[in-house]
Amino acid sequence: MSVLFPLLQSMYKSRHVNFIYLPFYVDFLQKRNSYRYFTLNSCDQNVARCCDIIELNTRIQRELFKLLNKSAAEGGLYGGASAIKSRFLPWLGQEYIYDGRSLTAGYANRDQINQLEETKLSLQIMEDELRTIHEENALLREQIKSRSSNDLKSLEYNPVEVKPVKRLKRGASLSSLDSIQELRQDQIIQRFKDMYYTERIDAMNTLRLYSDDQIRNEKIVFTVFRKACAAGRFGLHQYKNKLRDLLDDKYDGPQSRDQLAQDFIYRNTGPYDLSGMVSDVIRDVDSSISHLLPPGCSIAVICPFIRESCKLGWDMASLVVPLDIDLGIDTVFDPVKYRRSVNSDYSSHIVSHFIWPCLYLGSSLASSRKVVSQGEVETRSTVDQRNYRSRSPSPRSRSPTKW
């Protein structure tokens, strides 16, 4: 700044600057000299003096740029260019400006450093949690060891007398069985109820293509369902016998062969020869109730219904406490086991025919059986002995047959 005052004086003499600009510099020097005694001034005074110096410096720079513009304008379009290049161009070197790329790289490095710090912090937290979990596991392991050792000592000093388990009664309640057995029983009961509304209706619709007689079709479906369930039970009985024969010479353990066979069937509930059961039912029905079938019609037209009925019969018999259906031989209506159909005569108690059997918990021949799902019958004042004629448009042979 001490060099600026002689420069302004020389330029003033050469009419490049007015005398009004010189007091700015004088005032600036006075402010700077007063700022030297900042140790004797208060904080507010020093800050005020510093602001004054900054304002004066700004005003001086503005006047200097005006002076530079006027001086360069006297030299024409390129006046003073060489002097500006030689004096100001070195200031634009690499050491005086910030490189944009380096600035961006600096921000990126700062972000990476912040992410690294956050990662370190999260890892530290996870390590602390893992250390806490290891300590808890070690504590639990010690507790389990001490508990198991105490239980072992109590068993050594207090031996329990083990008695052979007696054979389960056929009418035993489900309270003595496991929850899986109870769940499987509920599922089978629900399947039995669903078959009444789905597979039975589909079979009735298929038979209606050959005969429009509703009563005949209901009798056919009931007979087929009863024989299919019996075939499923008989197939399971044969399968149990095969398992016992296989275990006769190859097993020597604490459990009986019957228990092992039942356990194997309990874990593998699917029928082993379903197609054979279906074929047996078709042959049996075609030969036993041929008088009910329409002419030229085989019971194989409702093969899906027969298949599902055989599977249901197998599953019902595979339970520890089996499920069984009613034989359908009663002639008097029993409201506990059955409900009336919509076409029934509600004033009569004589059973005309069975539509759907009731379901028992336990064998149908046992006295301790329990009804878990009602069946359906049709009651009439007199048993209908009329002939059943087919009203299907397909050709028929021979005269109508009685059933």
XYZ file of C-alpha atoms in Angstrom, residues 51-359:
309
model
C -14.966 -3.513 8.279
C -14.001 0.094 7.458
C -10.716 -1.055 5.944
C -12.515 -3.658 3.811
C -14.986 -1.035 2.548
C -12.197 1.418 1.708
C -10.231 -1.311 -0.043
C -13.279 -2.098 -2.171
C -13.757 1.529 -3.147
C -10.081 1.915 -4.013
C -10.158 -1.229 -6.169
C -13.231 0.052 -7.988
C -11.486 3.346 -8.771
C -8.323 1.501 -9.818
C -10.242 -0.614 -12.312
C -11.850 2.540 -13.698
C -8.369 4.032 -14.023
C -7.112 0.870 -15.756
C -10.039 0.985 -18.181
C -9.430 4.650 -19.060
C -5.685 4.125 -19.495
C -6.201 1.113 -21.756
C -8.864 2.962 -23.818
C -6.341 5.655 -24.827
C -4.198 3.024 -26.567
C -6.922 1.832 -28.937
C -8.477 -1.622 -29.291
C -5.384 -3.519 -28.103
C -3.887 -0.788 -25.938
C -2.021 -2.057 -22.895
C -2.532 -5.712 -23.883
C 1.149 -6.575 -23.617
C 1.429 -5.035 -20.165
C -1.706 -6.845 -18.935
C -0.439 -10.177 -20.293
C 2.999 -9.771 -18.770
C 1.684 -8.655 -15.377
C -1.669 -10.505 -14.870
C -1.329 -13.632 -17.000
C 1.046 -15.402 -14.565
C -1.648 -15.031 -11.882
C -3.860 -17.371 -13.934
C -1.364 -20.229 -13.540
C -2.085 -23.618 -12.082
C -1.001 -22.571 -8.598
C -3.441 -19.650 -8.337
C -6.748 -21.274 -9.379
C -8.756 -24.252 -8.200
C -9.117 -27.128 -10.530
C -12.774 -28.170 -10.818
C -11.861 -31.787 -11.102
C -9.702 -31.712 -8.030
C -12.516 -29.976 -6.166
C -14.981 -32.686 -7.233
C -12.463 -35.353 -6.302
C -12.078 -33.710 -2.926
C -15.820 -33.862 -2.318
C -15.868 -37.501 -3.480
C -13.019 -38.352 -1.140
C -14.850 -36.628 1.668
C -18.004 -38.666 0.941
C -15.969 -41.857 0.885
C -14.377 -40.932 4.180
C -17.819 -40.266 5.689
C -19.145 -43.583 4.378
C -16.096 -45.352 5.739
C -16.664 -43.806 9.143
C -20.338 -44.832 9.081
C -19.379 -48.365 8.044
C -16.849 -48.574 10.846
C -19.469 -47.379 13.312
C -22.055 -49.926 12.106
C -19.461 -52.719 12.222
C -18.568 -51.731 15.737
C -22.239 -51.861 16.744
C -22.661 -55.274 15.096
C -19.541 -56.584 16.821
C -20.912 -55.419 20.143
C -24.247 -57.146 19.454
C -22.483 -60.319 18.337
C -20.362 -60.300 21.458
C -23.506 -59.900 23.560
C -25.193 -62.810 21.738
C -22.144 -65.025 22.281
C -22.219 -64.219 25.968
C -25.941 -65.037 26.170
C -25.401 -68.317 24.292
C -22.606 -69.273 26.642
C -24.835 -68.515 29.621
C -27.704 -70.565 28.167
C -25.335 -73.427 27.386
C -24.175 -73.498 30.986
C -27.767 -73.426 32.228
C -28.754 -76.300 29.928
C -25.755 -78.350 31.026
C -26.535 -77.812 34.683
C -30.222 -78.603 34.140
C -29.490 -81.761 32.139
C -27.030 -82.934 34.774
C -29.631 -82.367 37.494
C -32.263 -84.262 35.483
C -29.838 -87.116 34.927
C -29.106 -87.305 38.637
C -32.813 -87.328 39.463
C -33.383 -90.137 36.959
C -30.514 -92.109 38.443
C -31.834 -91.789 41.978
C -35.566 -92.017 41.092
C -36.018 -94.634 38.384
C -39.446 -94.717 36.751
C -41.174 -98.023 36.353
C -42.007 -98.519 32.693
C -45.088 -100.597 31.989
C -46.085 -102.038 28.638
C -48.587 -99.899 26.770
C -51.888 -101.622 26.342
C -53.704 -101.773 23.048
C -55.774 -98.668 22.387
C -59.467 -99.205 22.649
C -61.436 -98.687 19.501
C -63.531 -95.974 21.068
C -60.678 -94.051 22.663
C -60.955 -90.272 22.631
C -58.586 -87.987 20.773
C -57.228 -86.539 24.004
C -54.714 -89.383 24.151
C -53.489 -88.832 20.553
C -51.199 -86.236 19.138
C -52.270 -82.988 17.521
C -51.282 -84.149 14.036
C -53.708 -87.062 14.266
C -56.489 -84.723 15.376
C -55.741 -82.319 12.542
C -55.750 -85.124 9.984
C -59.088 -86.387 11.292
C -60.616 -82.905 10.958
C -59.316 -82.651 7.393
C -60.847 -86.001 6.422
C -64.210 -85.034 7.938
C -64.132 -81.803 5.962
C -63.306 -83.725 2.769
C -66.278 -86.005 3.431
C -68.553 -82.969 3.677
C -67.058 -81.322 0.589
C -67.576 -84.438 -1.524
C -71.325 -84.160 -0.923
C -71.391 -80.715 -2.556
C -68.754 -81.168 -5.294
C -67.897 -84.687 -6.483
C -71.406 -86.040 -5.760
C -73.045 -83.240 -7.751
C -70.629 -83.816 -10.644
C -71.454 -87.526 -10.652
C -75.193 -86.756 -10.607
C -74.805 -84.394 -13.560
C -72.899 -87.067 -15.497
C -75.561 -89.707 -14.821
C -78.276 -87.243 -15.820
C -76.892 -87.389 -19.370
C -77.994 -91.045 -19.505
C -81.091 -90.966 -17.309
C -83.256 -88.156 -15.967
C -84.552 -90.227 -13.054
C -83.367 -88.378 -9.939
C -84.080 -91.201 -7.487
C -82.255 -93.780 -9.594
C -79.191 -91.558 -9.898
C -79.162 -90.890 -6.144
C -79.294 -94.626 -5.424
C -76.449 -95.297 -7.875
C -74.222 -92.613 -6.346
C -74.906 -93.833 -2.795
C -74.130 -97.459 -3.697
C -70.950 -96.510 -5.559
C -69.710 -94.390 -2.659
C -70.391 -97.152 -0.120
C -68.598 -99.793 -2.212
C -65.646 -97.474 -2.951
C -65.112 -96.754 0.756
C -65.289 -100.487 1.469
C -62.699 -101.114 -1.264
C -60.402 -98.518 0.319
C -60.698 -100.175 3.740
C -60.106 -103.630 2.272
C -57.058 -102.400 0.339
C -55.601 -100.924 3.521
C -56.187 -104.222 5.354
C -54.310 -106.123 2.641
C -51.488 -103.592 2.747
C -51.143 -104.032 6.520
C -50.908 -107.798 6.092
C -48.122 -107.384 3.531
C -46.195 -105.128 5.883
C -46.542 -107.624 8.735
C -45.276 -110.429 6.487
C -42.245 -108.347 5.545
C -41.476 -107.624 9.200
C -41.851 -111.214 10.431
C -38.305 -112.318 9.650
C -36.489 -108.969 9.484
C -37.458 -107.136 12.647
C -36.703 -107.851 16.270
C -37.364 -104.739 18.345
C -39.372 -103.477 21.297
C -42.410 -102.441 19.229
C -44.892 -104.909 17.857
C -45.266 -105.472 14.133
C -48.791 -104.091 14.204
C -47.549 -100.855 15.726
C -44.785 -100.549 13.133
C -47.210 -101.199 10.281
C -49.662 -98.657 11.661
C -46.878 -96.099 12.096
C -45.704 -96.621 8.511
C -49.239 -96.221 7.141
C -49.753 -93.219 9.399
C -46.725 -91.520 7.819
C -47.509 -92.703 4.261
C -51.255 -92.264 3.873
C -51.544 -92.513 0.075
C -53.159 -95.671 -1.408
C -50.546 -97.961 -2.902
C -52.825 -99.444 -5.646
C -55.513 -96.866 -6.359
C -56.097 -97.899 -9.980
C -56.676 -101.522 -8.895
C -59.246 -100.413 -6.313
C -61.099 -98.338 -8.908
C -61.210 -101.292 -11.328
C -62.551 -103.596 -8.606
C -65.300 -101.122 -7.713
C -66.332 -100.702 -11.364
C -66.589 -104.472 -11.873
C -68.492 -104.931 -8.615
C -70.993 -102.161 -9.324
C -71.569 -103.191 -12.943
C -72.420 -106.712 -11.802
C -74.341 -105.989 -8.584
C -76.577 -103.042 -9.533
C -76.840 -103.543 -13.264
C -80.635 -103.220 -12.892
C -80.160 -99.619 -11.745
C -77.849 -98.589 -14.566
C -79.427 -97.175 -17.725
C -79.150 -99.423 -20.801
C -75.828 -99.067 -22.560
C -74.246 -97.189 -19.633
C -71.332 -98.316 -17.467
C -70.484 -96.994 -14.038
C -67.058 -96.049 -15.433
C -68.561 -92.737 -16.583
C -68.204 -91.477 -12.992
C -64.659 -92.792 -12.560
C -63.379 -89.514 -10.956
C -66.005 -89.859 -8.223
C -65.006 -93.505 -7.644
C -61.328 -92.557 -7.415
C -61.923 -89.848 -4.808
C -64.202 -92.171 -2.827
C -61.529 -94.901 -2.716
C -58.931 -92.402 -1.522
C -61.300 -91.148 1.163
C -62.053 -94.705 2.337
C -58.314 -95.466 2.586
C -57.619 -92.277 4.564
C -60.533 -92.882 6.942
C -59.314 -96.408 7.723
C -55.660 -95.322 8.143
C -56.375 -93.257 11.269
C -55.543 -94.615 14.713
C -59.215 -94.157 15.589
C -60.757 -94.881 12.171
C -63.731 -93.187 10.568
C -66.482 -95.264 8.953
C -69.721 -94.663 7.072
C -73.157 -96.076 7.783
C -74.221 -99.203 5.903
C -77.560 -97.681 4.918
C -79.835 -100.540 5.985
C -82.220 -98.693 8.327
C -85.853 -98.420 7.285
C -86.925 -95.911 9.955
C -85.704 -92.323 9.915
C -83.157 -91.477 12.649
C -82.768 -87.688 13.135
C -79.453 -88.158 14.940
C -77.763 -89.800 11.970
C -79.616 -88.314 9.015
C -81.435 -85.264 7.760
C -84.347 -85.244 5.325
C -83.983 -84.170 1.717
C -86.035 -81.350 0.242
C -88.284 -83.818 -1.626
C -89.120 -85.818 1.508
C -92.502 -86.324 3.113
C -91.877 -84.744 6.528
C -94.907 -86.446 8.065
C -93.483 -89.905 7.374
C -90.664 -91.759 9.122
C -90.215 -94.457 6.481
C -86.928 -94.235 4.609
C -87.497 -94.426 0.865
C -83.818 -94.435 -0.119
C -80.448 -93.126 1.071
C -78.794 -90.148 -0.637
C -75.592 -89.750 1.415
C -74.333 -91.838 4.374
C -73.563 -90.515 7.818
C -70.012 -90.602 9.174
